[in-house]
Short mmCIF file of C-alpha atoms in Angstrom, two decimals:
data_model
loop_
_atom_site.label_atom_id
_atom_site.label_comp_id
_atom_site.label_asym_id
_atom_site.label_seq_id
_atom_site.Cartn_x
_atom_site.Cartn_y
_atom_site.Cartn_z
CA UNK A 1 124.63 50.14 77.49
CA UNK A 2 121.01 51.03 77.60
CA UNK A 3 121.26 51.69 81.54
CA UNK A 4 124.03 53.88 80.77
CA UNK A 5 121.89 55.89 78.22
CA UNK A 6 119.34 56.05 80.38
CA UNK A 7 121.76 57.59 83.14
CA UNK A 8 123.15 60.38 80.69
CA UNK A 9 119.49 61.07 79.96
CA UNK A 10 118.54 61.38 83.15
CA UNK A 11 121.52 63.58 84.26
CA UNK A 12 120.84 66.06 81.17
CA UNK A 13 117.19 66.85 82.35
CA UNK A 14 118.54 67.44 85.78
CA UNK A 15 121.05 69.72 84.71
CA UNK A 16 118.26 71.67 82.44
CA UNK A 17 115.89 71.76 85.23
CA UNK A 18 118.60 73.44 87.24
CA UNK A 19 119.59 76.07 84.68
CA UNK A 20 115.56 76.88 84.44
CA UNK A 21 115.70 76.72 88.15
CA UNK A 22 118.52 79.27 88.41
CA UNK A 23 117.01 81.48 85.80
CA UNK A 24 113.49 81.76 88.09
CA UNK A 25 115.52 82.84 90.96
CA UNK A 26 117.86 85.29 89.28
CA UNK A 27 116.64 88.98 90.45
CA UNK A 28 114.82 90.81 87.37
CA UNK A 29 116.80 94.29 88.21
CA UNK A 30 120.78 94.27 88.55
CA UNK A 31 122.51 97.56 89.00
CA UNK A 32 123.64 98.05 85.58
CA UNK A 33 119.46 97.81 84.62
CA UNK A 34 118.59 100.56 87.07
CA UNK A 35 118.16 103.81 84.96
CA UNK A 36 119.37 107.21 85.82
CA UNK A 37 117.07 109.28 84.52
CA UNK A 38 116.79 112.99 83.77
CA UNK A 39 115.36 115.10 85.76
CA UNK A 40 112.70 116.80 83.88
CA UNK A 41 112.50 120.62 83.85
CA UNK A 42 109.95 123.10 84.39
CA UNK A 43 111.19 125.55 82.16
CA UNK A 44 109.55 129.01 80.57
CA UNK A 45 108.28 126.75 77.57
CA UNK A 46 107.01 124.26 79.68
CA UNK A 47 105.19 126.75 81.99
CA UNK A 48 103.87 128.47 78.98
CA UNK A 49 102.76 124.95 77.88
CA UNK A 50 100.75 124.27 81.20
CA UNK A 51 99.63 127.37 81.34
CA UNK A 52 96.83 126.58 78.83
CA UNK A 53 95.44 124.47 80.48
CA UNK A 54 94.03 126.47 83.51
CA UNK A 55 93.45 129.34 81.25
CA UNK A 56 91.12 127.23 78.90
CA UNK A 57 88.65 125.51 82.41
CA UNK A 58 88.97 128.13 85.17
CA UNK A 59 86.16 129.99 83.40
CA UNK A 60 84.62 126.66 81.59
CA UNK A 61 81.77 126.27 83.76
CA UNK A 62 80.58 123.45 81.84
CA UNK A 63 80.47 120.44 82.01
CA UNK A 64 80.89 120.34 85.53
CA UNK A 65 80.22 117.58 88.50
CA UNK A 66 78.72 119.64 91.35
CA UNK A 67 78.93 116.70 93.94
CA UNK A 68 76.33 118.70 96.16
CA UNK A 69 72.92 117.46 98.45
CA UNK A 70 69.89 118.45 97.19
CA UNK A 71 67.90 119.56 100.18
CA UNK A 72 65.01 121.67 98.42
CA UNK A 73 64.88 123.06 94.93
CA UNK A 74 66.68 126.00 95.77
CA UNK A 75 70.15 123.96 95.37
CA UNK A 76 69.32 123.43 92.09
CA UNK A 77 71.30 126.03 90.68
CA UNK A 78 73.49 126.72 87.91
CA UNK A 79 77.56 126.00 88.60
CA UNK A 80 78.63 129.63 88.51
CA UNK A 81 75.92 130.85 91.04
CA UNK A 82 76.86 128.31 93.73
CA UNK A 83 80.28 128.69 93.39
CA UNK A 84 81.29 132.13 91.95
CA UNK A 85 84.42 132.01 92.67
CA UNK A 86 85.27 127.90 91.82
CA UNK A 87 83.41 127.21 89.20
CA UNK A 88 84.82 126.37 86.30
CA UNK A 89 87.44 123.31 85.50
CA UNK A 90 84.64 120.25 86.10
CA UNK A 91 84.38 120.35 89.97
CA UNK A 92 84.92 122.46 92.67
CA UNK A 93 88.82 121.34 93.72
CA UNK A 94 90.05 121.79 90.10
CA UNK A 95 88.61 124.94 89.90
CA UNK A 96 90.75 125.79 93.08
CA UNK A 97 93.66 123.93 92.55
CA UNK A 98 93.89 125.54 88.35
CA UNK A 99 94.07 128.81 90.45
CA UNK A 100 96.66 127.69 92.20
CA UNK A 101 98.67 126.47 89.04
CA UNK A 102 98.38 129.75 87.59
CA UNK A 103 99.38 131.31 90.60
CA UNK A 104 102.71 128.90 90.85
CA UNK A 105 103.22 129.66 87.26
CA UNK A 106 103.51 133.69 87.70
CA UNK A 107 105.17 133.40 90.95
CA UNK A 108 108.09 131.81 89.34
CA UNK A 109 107.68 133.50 86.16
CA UNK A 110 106.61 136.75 85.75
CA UNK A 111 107.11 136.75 82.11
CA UNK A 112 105.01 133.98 81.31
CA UNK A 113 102.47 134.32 78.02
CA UNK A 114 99.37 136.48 78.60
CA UNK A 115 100.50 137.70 82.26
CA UNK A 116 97.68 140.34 82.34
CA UNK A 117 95.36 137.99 81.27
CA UNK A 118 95.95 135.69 84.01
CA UNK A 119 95.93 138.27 86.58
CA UNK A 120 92.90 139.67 85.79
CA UNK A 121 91.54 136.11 85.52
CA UNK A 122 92.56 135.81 89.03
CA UNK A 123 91.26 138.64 90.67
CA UNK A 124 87.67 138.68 88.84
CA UNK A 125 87.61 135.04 90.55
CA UNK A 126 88.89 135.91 94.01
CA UNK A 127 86.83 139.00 94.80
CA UNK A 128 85.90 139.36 98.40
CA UNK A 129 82.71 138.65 97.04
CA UNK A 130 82.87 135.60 95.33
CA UNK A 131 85.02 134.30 98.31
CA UNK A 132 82.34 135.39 100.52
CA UNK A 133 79.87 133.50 98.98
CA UNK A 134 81.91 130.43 98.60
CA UNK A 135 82.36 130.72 102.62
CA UNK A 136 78.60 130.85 102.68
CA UNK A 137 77.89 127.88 100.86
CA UNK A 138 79.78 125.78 103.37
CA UNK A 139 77.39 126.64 106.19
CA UNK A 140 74.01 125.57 103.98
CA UNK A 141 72.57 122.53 105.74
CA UNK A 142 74.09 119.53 103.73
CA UNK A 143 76.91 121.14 102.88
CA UNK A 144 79.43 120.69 105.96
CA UNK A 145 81.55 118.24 104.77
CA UNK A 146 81.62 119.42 101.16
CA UNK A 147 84.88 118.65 99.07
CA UNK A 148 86.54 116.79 102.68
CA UNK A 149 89.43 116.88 102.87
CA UNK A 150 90.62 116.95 98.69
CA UNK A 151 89.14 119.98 98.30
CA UNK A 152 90.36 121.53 101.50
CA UNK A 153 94.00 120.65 101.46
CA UNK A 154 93.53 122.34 97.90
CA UNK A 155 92.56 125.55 99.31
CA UNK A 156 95.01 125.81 101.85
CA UNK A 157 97.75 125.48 99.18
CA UNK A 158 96.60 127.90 97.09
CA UNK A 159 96.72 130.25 100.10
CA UNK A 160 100.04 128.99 101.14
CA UNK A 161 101.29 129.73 97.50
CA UNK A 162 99.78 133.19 98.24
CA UNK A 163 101.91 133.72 101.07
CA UNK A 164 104.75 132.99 100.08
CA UNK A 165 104.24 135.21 96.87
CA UNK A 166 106.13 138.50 97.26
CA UNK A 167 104.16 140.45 95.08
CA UNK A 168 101.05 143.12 95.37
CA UNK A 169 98.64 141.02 93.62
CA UNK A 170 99.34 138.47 95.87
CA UNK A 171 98.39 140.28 99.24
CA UNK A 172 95.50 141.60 97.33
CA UNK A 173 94.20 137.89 96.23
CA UNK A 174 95.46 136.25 99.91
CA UNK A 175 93.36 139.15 101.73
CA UNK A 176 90.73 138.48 99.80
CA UNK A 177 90.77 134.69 100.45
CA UNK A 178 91.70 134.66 103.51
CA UNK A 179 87.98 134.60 105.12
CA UNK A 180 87.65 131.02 103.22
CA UNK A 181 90.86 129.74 103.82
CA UNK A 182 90.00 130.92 107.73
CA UNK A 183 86.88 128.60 106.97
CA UNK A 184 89.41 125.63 105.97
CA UNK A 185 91.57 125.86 108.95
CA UNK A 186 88.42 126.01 111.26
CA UNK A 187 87.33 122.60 109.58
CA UNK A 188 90.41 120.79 109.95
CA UNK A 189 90.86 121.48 113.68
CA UNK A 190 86.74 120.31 114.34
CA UNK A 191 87.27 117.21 112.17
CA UNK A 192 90.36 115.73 112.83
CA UNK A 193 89.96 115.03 116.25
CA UNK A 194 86.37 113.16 115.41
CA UNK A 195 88.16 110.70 112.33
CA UNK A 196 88.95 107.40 114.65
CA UNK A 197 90.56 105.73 111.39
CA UNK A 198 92.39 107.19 108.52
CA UNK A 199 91.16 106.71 104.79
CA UNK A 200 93.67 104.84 102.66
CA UNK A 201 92.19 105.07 99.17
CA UNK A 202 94.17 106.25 96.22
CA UNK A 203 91.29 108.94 95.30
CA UNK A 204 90.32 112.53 97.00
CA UNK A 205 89.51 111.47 100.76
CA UNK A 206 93.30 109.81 101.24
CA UNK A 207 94.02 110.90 104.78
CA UNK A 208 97.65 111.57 104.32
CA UNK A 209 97.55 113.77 101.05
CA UNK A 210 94.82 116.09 102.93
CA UNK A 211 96.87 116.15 106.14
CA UNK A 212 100.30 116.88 104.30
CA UNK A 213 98.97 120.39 102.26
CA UNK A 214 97.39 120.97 105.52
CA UNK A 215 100.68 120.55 106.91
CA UNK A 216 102.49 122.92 104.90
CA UNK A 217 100.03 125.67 104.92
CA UNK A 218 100.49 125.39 108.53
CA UNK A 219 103.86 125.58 108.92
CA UNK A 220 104.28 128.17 106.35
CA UNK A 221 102.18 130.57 108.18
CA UNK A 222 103.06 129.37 111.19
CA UNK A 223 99.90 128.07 112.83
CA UNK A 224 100.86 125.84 115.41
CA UNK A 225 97.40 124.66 116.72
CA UNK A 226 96.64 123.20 113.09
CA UNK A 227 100.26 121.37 112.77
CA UNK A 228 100.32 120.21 116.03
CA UNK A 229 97.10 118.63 115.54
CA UNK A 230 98.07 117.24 112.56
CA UNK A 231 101.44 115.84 114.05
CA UNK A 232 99.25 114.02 116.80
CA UNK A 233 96.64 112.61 113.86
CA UNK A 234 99.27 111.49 111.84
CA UNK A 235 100.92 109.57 114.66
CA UNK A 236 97.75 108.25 115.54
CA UNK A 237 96.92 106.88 112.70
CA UNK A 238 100.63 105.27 110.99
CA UNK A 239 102.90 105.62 113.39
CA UNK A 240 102.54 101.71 113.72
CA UNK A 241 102.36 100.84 110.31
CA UNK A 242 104.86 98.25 108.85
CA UNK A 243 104.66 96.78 105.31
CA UNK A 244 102.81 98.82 103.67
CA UNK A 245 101.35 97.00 100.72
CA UNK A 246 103.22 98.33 97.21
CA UNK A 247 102.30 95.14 95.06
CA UNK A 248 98.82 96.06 95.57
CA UNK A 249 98.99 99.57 93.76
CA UNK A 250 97.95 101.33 91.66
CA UNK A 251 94.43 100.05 91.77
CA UNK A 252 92.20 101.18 88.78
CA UNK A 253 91.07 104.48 89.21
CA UNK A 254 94.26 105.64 91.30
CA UNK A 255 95.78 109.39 91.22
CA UNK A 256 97.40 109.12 94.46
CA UNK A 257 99.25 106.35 95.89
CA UNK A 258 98.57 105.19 99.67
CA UNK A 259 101.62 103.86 100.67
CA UNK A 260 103.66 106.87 99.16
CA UNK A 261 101.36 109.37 100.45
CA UNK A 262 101.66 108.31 104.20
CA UNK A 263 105.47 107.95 103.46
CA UNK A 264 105.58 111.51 102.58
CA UNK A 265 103.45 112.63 105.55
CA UNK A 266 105.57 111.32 108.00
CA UNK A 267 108.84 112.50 106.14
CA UNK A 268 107.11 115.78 107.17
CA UNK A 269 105.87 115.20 110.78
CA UNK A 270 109.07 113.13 112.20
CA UNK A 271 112.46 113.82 113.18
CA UNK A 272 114.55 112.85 110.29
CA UNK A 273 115.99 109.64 112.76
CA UNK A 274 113.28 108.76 113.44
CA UNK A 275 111.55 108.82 109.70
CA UNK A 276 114.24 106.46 108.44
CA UNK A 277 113.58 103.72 111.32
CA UNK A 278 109.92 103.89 110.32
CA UNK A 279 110.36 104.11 106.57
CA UNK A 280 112.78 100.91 107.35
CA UNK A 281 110.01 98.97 108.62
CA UNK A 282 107.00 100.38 106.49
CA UNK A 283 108.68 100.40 103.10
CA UNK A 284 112.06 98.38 103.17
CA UNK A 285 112.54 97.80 99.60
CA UNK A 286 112.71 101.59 99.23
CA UNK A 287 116.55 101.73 100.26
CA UNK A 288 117.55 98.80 97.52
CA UNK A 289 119.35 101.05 95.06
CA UNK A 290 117.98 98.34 92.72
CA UNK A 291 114.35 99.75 93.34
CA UNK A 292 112.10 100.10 90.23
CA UNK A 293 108.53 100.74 89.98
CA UNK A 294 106.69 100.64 86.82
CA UNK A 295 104.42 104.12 85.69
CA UNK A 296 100.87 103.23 86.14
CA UNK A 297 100.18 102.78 82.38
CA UNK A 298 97.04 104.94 80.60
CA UNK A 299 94.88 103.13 78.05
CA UNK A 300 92.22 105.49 77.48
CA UNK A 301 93.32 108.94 78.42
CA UNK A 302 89.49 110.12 77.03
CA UNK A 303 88.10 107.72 80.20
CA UNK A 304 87.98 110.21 82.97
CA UNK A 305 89.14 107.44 85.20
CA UNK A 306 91.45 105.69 83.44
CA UNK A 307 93.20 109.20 83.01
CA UNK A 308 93.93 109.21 86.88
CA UNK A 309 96.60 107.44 86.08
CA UNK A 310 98.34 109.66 84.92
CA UNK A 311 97.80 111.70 88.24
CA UNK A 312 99.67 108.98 90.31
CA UNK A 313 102.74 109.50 88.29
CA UNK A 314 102.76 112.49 89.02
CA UNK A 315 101.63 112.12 92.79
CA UNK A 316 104.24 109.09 93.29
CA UNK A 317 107.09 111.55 92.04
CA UNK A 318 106.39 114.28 94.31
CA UNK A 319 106.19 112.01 96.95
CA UNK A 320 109.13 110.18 96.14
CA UNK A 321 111.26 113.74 96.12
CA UNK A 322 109.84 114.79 99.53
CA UNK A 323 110.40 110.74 101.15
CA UNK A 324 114.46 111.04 99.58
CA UNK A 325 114.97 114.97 100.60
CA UNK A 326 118.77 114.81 102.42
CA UNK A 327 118.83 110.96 102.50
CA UNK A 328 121.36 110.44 100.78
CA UNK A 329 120.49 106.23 101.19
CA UNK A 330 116.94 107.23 99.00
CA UNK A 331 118.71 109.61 96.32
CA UNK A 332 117.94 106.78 93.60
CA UNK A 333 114.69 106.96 94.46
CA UNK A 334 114.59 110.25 92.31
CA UNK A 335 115.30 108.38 89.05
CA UNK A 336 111.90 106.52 89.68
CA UNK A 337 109.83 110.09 89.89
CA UNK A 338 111.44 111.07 87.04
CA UNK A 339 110.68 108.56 84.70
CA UNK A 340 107.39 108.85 86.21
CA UNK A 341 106.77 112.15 85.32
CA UNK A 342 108.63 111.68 81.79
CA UNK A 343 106.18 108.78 81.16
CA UNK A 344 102.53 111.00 81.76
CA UNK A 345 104.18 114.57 81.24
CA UNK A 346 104.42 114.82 77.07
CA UNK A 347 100.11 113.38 77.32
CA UNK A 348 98.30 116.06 78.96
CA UNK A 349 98.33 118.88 77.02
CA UNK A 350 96.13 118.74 73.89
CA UNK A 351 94.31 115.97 75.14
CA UNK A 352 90.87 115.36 76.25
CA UNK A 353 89.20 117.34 78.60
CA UNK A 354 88.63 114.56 81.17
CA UNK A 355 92.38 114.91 82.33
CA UNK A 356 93.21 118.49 80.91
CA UNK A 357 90.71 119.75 83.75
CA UNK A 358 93.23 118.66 86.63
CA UNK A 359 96.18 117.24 85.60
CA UNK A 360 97.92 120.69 84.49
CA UNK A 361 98.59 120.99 88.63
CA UNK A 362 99.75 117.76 89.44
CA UNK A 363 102.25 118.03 86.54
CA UNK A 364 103.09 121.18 87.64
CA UNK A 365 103.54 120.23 91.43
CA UNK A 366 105.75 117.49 90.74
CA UNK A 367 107.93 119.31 88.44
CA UNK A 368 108.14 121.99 91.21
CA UNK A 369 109.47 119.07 93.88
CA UNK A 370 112.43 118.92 91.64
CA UNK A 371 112.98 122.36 92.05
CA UNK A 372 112.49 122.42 95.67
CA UNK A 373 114.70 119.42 96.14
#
């Protein structure tokens, strides 16, 4: 009798174990879990909304990170002298890249709030003077590689916005930054060649974010020494990549994710056949339709590092959009940028300075890759 007790004992703890064993293995997303999510809109309230932010740093000169050499006392000078035109929104690339939100805004809604506010805004900034001076601070001693390549791909698309603006103010504004975006192009083409390995942070000198504005701004205008080059580079550098680490991201301080970044730059540069074989290899778990990723999550949205979070939602959704543009096998991908951008979108406006300074374009450029899709 006690044998047999023993025996049922026994055979009850195995059959627990097994049910614990089954529940460890069960997948944590079914298809009935995965969300569809809305797509969120960037509407004339919304735009009006984002608006403010721009219009409240562009001419906010301080405070302000120059991220300059000092090479004599003469640097030592205030914001708004060095960089006339760029001077306001904390640093240099948010100053250019809140120019460039305004300019997205108008160009897709000319009846946005204080129009002729903005517009004057813009051209007291991009004078042929200012611009000229901006071009001459590139070619002071210590200041060749200044804002590389953040900053850059920045510049070139606000001109590519520009360009693609059918509107008088626009050819007024492009002609007038055209001898710095010149500048830009010229620094591309002597660089690239010289980088023997790409960068693969999540922070301004990722590789693949400056190479895909780049990218654009050279197809758009159709300058085919500076998108060939950047077709070669980009092979160069990930055309052999497999497995691209996910798990590992977002690290700390993240705005821009590595892995979707170089996704997204070769969804540019490669025949669409080719893309998918590579994307097969360097991101398989992309075409499970039972895909999620978790927003990076913000705890201190006054911590102007922490913030960046917020930035890769917004950077992972428009990279997401470009990476599942006509594949149909990647369309659920789109439910993941969206809840992205619904997670960081409502927090930017209102908020501290730290992310109101920058994050006003990236919400902006991710809403407008659900209009381009």
């Amino acid at each position: 009798m006690k044998s047999l007790l023993l025996t049922i004992q026994f055979l009850l703890v195995l059959n627990c174990n097994q049910s614990e064993e089954k529940k460890e293995i069960e997948p944590t997303t079914t298809t009935a879990e995965v969300e569809q999510v809305s797509a969120p809109t960037l509407h004339l309230e919304e735009a009006n909304r984002l608006a403010q932010l721009p219009i409240h740093c562009i001419h906010t000169e301080y405070p302000n990170k120059l991220g300059q050499t000092i090479g004599s006392k003469d640097d030592l000078q205030e914001p708004k002298a060095l960089h006339p035109a760029f001077y306001g929104c904390f640093d240099w690339h948010s100053a250019v890249h809140g120019h460039w939100s305004l300019v997205s805004l108008l160009k897709q809604f000319p009846e946005l709030e204080n129009t002729e506010e903005i517009k004057q805004m813009l051209l007291q900034n991009i004078s042929k003077e200012n611009i000229q001076n901006e071009v001459n601070y590139f070619f002071g001693k210590h200041n060749t590689s200044y804002e590389r390549t953040y900053g850059w791909a920045w510049l070139l698309k606000l001109a590519e916005e520009l360009h693609t603006w059918d509107a008088p103010l626009a050819r007024e504004l492009e002609t007038n930054l055209q001898p710095l975006t010149d500048l830009i192009v010229e620094k591309y083409i002597e660089f690239l060649p010289k980088l023997n390995y790409p960068i693969r942070v999540g922070e301004h000198p990722n590789t693949a974010f400056g190479l895909s504005f780049a990218f654009d701004y050279a197809v758009t205008v159709g300058d085919e020494t500076l998108s060939s080059l950047i077709v070669k580079r980009a092979k160069d550098f990930y055309l052999q990549d497999a497995k691209c680490p996910l798990s590992w991201e977002p690290s700390g301080f993240d705005f821009l994710s590595p892995c979707f970044e170089e996704a997204a730059l070769m969804k540019r540069i490669l025949p669409q056949e080719e893309f998918e074989i590579w994307l097969a290899d360097f991101l398989p778990q992309l075409k499970d339709k039972n895909f999620k990723l978790e927003p990076g999550i913000v705890s201190d949205r006054t911590d102007g590092k922490l913030v960046h979070l917020d930035g890769v939602n917004f950077s992972r959704a428009w990279s997401l959009y470009e990476i599942a543009k006509d594949l149909p096998d990647y369309a659920h991908l789109k439910h993941t940028a969206n809840a992205h951008i619904n997670y960081s979108l409502p927090s930017i406006v209102g908020d501290s300075y730290e992310g109101g300074h920058w994050l006003g374009s990236f919400a902006i450029y991710a809403l407008n890759a659900i209009t381009r899709d």
